[in-house]
Short mmCIF file of N, CA and C in Angstrom, two decimals:
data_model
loop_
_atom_site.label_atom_id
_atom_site.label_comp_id
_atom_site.label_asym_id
_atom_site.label_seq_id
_atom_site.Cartn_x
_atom_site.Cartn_y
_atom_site.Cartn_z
N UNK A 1 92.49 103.55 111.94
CA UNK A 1 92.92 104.92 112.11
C UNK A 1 93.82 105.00 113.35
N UNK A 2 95.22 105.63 113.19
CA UNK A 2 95.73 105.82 114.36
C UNK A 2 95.17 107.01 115.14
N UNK A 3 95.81 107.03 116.37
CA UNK A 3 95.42 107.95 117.19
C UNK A 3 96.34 109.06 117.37
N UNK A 4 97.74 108.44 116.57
CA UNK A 4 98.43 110.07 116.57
C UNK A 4 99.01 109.67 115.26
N UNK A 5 98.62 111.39 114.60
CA UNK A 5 99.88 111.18 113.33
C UNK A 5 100.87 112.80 113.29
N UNK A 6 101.56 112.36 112.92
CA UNK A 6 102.94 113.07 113.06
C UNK A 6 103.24 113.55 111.67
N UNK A 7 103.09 115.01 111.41
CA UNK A 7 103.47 115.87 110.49
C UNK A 7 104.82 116.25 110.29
N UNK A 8 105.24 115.89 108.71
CA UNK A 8 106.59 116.18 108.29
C UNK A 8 106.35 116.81 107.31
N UNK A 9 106.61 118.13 107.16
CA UNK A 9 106.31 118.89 105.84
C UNK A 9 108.01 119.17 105.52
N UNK A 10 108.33 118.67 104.26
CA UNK A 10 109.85 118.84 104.01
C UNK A 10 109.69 119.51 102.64
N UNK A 11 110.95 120.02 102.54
CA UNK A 11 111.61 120.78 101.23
C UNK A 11 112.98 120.37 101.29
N UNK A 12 113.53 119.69 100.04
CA UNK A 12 115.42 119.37 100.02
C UNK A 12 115.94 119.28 101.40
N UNK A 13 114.96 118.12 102.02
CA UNK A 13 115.35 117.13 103.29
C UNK A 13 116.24 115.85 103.30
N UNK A 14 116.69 115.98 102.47
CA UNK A 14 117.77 114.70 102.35
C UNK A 14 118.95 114.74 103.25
N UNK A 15 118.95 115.53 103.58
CA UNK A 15 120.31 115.34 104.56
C UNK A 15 119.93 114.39 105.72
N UNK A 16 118.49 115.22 106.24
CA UNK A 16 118.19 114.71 107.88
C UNK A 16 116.81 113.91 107.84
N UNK A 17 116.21 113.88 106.86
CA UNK A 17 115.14 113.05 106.65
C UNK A 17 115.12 111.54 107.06
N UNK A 18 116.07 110.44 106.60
CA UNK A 18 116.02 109.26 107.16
C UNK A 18 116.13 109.47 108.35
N UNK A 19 117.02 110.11 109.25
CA UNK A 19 117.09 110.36 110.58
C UNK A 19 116.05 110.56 111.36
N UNK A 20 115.22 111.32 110.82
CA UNK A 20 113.81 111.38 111.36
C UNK A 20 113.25 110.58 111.77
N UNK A 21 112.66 109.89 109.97
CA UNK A 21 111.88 108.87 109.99
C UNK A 21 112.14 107.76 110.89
N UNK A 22 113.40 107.17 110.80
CA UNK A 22 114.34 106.25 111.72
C UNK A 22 113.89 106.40 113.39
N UNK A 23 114.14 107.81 113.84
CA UNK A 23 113.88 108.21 115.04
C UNK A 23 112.13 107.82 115.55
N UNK A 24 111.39 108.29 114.79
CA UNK A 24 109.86 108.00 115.01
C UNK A 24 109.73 106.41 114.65
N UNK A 25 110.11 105.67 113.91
CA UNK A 25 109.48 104.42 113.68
C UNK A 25 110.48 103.56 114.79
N UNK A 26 111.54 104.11 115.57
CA UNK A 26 112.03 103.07 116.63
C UNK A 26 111.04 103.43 118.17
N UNK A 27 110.04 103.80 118.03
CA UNK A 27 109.22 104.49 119.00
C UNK A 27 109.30 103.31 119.54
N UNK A 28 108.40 103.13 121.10
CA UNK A 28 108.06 102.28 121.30
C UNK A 28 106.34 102.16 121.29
N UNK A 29 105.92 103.55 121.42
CA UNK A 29 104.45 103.57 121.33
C UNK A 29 104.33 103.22 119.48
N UNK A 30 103.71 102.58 119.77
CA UNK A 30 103.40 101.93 117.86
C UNK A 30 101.68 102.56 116.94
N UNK A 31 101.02 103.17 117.85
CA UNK A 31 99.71 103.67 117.35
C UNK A 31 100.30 104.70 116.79
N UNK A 32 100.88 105.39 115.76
CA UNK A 32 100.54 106.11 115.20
C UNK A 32 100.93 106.37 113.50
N UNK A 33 100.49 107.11 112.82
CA UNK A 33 101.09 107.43 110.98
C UNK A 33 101.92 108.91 111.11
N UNK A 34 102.94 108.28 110.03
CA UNK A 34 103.65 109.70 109.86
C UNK A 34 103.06 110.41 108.71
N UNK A 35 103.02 111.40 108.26
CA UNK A 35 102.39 111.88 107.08
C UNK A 35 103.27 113.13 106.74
N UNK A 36 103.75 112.76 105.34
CA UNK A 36 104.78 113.68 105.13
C UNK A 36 104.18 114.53 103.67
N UNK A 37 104.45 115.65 103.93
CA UNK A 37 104.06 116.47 102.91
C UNK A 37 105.70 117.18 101.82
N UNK A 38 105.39 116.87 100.84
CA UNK A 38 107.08 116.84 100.15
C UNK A 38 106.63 117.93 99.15
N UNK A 39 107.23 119.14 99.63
CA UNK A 39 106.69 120.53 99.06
C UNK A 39 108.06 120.87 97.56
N UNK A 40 107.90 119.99 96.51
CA UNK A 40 108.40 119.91 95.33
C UNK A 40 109.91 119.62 95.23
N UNK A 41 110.63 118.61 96.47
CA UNK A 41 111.83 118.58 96.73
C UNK A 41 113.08 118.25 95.43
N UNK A 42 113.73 118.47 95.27
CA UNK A 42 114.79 118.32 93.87
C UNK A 42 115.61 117.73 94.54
N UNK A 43 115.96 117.21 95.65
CA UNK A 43 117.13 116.07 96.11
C UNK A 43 116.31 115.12 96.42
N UNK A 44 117.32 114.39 96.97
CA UNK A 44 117.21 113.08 96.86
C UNK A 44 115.61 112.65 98.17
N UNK A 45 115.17 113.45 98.48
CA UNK A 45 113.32 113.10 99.38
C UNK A 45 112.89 112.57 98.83
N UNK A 46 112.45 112.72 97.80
CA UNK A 46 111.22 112.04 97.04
C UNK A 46 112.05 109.98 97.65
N UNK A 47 112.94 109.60 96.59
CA UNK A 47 113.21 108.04 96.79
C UNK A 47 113.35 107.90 98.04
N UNK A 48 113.54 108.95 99.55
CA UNK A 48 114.09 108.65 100.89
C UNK A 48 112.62 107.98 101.69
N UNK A 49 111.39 108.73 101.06
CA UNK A 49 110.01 109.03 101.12
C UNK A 49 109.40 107.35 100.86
N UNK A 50 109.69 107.35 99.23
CA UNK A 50 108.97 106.40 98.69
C UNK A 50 109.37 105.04 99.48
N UNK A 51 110.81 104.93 99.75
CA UNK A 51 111.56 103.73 100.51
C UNK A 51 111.09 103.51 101.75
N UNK A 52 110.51 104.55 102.74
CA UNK A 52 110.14 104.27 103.73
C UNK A 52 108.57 104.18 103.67
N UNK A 53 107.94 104.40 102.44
CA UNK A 53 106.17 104.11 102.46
C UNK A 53 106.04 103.06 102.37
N UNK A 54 107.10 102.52 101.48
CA UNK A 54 106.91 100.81 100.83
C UNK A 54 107.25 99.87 101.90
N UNK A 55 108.22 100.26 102.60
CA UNK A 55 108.73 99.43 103.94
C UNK A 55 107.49 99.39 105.23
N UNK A 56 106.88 100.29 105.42
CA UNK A 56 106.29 100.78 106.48
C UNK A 56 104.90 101.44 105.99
N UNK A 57 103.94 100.23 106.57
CA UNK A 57 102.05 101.41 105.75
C UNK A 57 102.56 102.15 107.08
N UNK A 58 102.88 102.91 108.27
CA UNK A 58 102.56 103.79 108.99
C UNK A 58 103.12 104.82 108.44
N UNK A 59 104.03 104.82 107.30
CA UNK A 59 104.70 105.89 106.34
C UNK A 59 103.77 106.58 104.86
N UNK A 60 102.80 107.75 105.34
CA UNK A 60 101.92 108.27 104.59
C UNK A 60 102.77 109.70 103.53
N UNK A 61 102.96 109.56 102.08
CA UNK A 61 103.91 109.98 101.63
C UNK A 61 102.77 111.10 100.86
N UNK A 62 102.99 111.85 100.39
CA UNK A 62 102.59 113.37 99.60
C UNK A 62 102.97 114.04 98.66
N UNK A 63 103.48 114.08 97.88
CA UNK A 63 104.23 114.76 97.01
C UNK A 63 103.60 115.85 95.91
N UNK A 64 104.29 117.05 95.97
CA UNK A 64 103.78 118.60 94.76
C UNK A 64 105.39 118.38 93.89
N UNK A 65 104.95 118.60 93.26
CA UNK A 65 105.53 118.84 92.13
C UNK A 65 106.55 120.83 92.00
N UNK A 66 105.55 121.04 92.35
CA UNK A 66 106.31 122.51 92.99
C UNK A 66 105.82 123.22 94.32
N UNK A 67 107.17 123.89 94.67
CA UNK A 67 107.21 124.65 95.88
C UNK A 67 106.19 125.30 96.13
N UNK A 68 105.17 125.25 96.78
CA UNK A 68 104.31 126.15 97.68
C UNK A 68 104.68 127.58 98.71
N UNK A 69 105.65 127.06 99.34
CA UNK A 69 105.83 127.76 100.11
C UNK A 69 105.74 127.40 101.48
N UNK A 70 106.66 127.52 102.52
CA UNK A 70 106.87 126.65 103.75
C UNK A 70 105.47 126.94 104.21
N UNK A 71 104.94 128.22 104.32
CA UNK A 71 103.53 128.33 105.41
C UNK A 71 102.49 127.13 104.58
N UNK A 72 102.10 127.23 103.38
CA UNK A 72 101.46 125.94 102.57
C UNK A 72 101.83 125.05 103.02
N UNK A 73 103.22 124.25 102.98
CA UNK A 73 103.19 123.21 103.53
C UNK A 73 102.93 122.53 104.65
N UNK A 74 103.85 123.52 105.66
CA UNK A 74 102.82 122.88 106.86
C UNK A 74 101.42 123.12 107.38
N UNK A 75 100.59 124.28 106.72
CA UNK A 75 99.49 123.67 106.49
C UNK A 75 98.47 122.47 106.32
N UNK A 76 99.24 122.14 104.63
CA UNK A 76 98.80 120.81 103.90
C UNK A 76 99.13 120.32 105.04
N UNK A 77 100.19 119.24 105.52
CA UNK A 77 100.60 118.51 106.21
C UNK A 77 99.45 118.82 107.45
N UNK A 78 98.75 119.37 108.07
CA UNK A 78 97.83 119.59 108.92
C UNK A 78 96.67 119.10 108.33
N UNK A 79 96.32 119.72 107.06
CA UNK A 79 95.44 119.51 106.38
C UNK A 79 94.93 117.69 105.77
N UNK A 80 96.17 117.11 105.95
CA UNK A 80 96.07 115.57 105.81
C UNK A 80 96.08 114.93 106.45
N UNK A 81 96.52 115.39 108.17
CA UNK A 81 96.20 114.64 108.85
C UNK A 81 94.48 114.59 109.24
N UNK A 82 93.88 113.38 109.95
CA UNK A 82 92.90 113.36 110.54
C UNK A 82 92.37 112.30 111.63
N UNK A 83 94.06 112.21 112.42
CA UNK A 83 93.68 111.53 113.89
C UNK A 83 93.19 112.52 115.25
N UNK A 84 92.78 111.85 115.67
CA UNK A 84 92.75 112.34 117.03
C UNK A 84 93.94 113.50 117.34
N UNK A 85 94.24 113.17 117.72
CA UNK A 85 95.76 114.06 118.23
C UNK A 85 97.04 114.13 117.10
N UNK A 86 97.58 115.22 116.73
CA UNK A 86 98.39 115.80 116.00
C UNK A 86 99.89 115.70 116.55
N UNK A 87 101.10 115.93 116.16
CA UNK A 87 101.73 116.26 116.21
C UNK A 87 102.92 117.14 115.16
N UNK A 88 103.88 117.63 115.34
CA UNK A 88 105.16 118.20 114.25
C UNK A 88 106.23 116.79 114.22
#
């Protein structure tokens, strides 16, 4: 179990999504999981998602099928984490 995991609740994040992910996995602190919650995205997230779970177990992927609604998502995304310490 890491000690920090880092909440990404996205909707039609393809633009800035690798950027993210990219940004957090060049960390230098290495204890922690990202956990992304993918609130029914229709671009290109879902394969941006799956590419970085398969590359990386600290890449925890999620996927609905349909939109919830932003307050749901970052919810869920709260709701799946369960380290120690949280982050956005």
């Amino acid at each position: 179990m890491p000690s920090v995991q880092i909440g990404i609740p996205v909707y039609n994040g393809a633009n800035f999504l690798a950027a993210a992910i990219d940004s957090f996995l060049a960390q230098t602190f290495t204890d922690f999981e990202i956990v992304i919650s993918d609130n029914g995205s229709t671009d290109a997230t879902q394969e941006i998602c799956e590419r970085y779970a398969a590359l990386d177990p600290r890449v925890k992927y999620h996927r609905y099928d349909t939109n919830q609604g932003a307050a749901w998502n970052f919810n869920n995304v709260v709701h799946l984490a369960d380290a120690e310490f949280f982050c956005w």
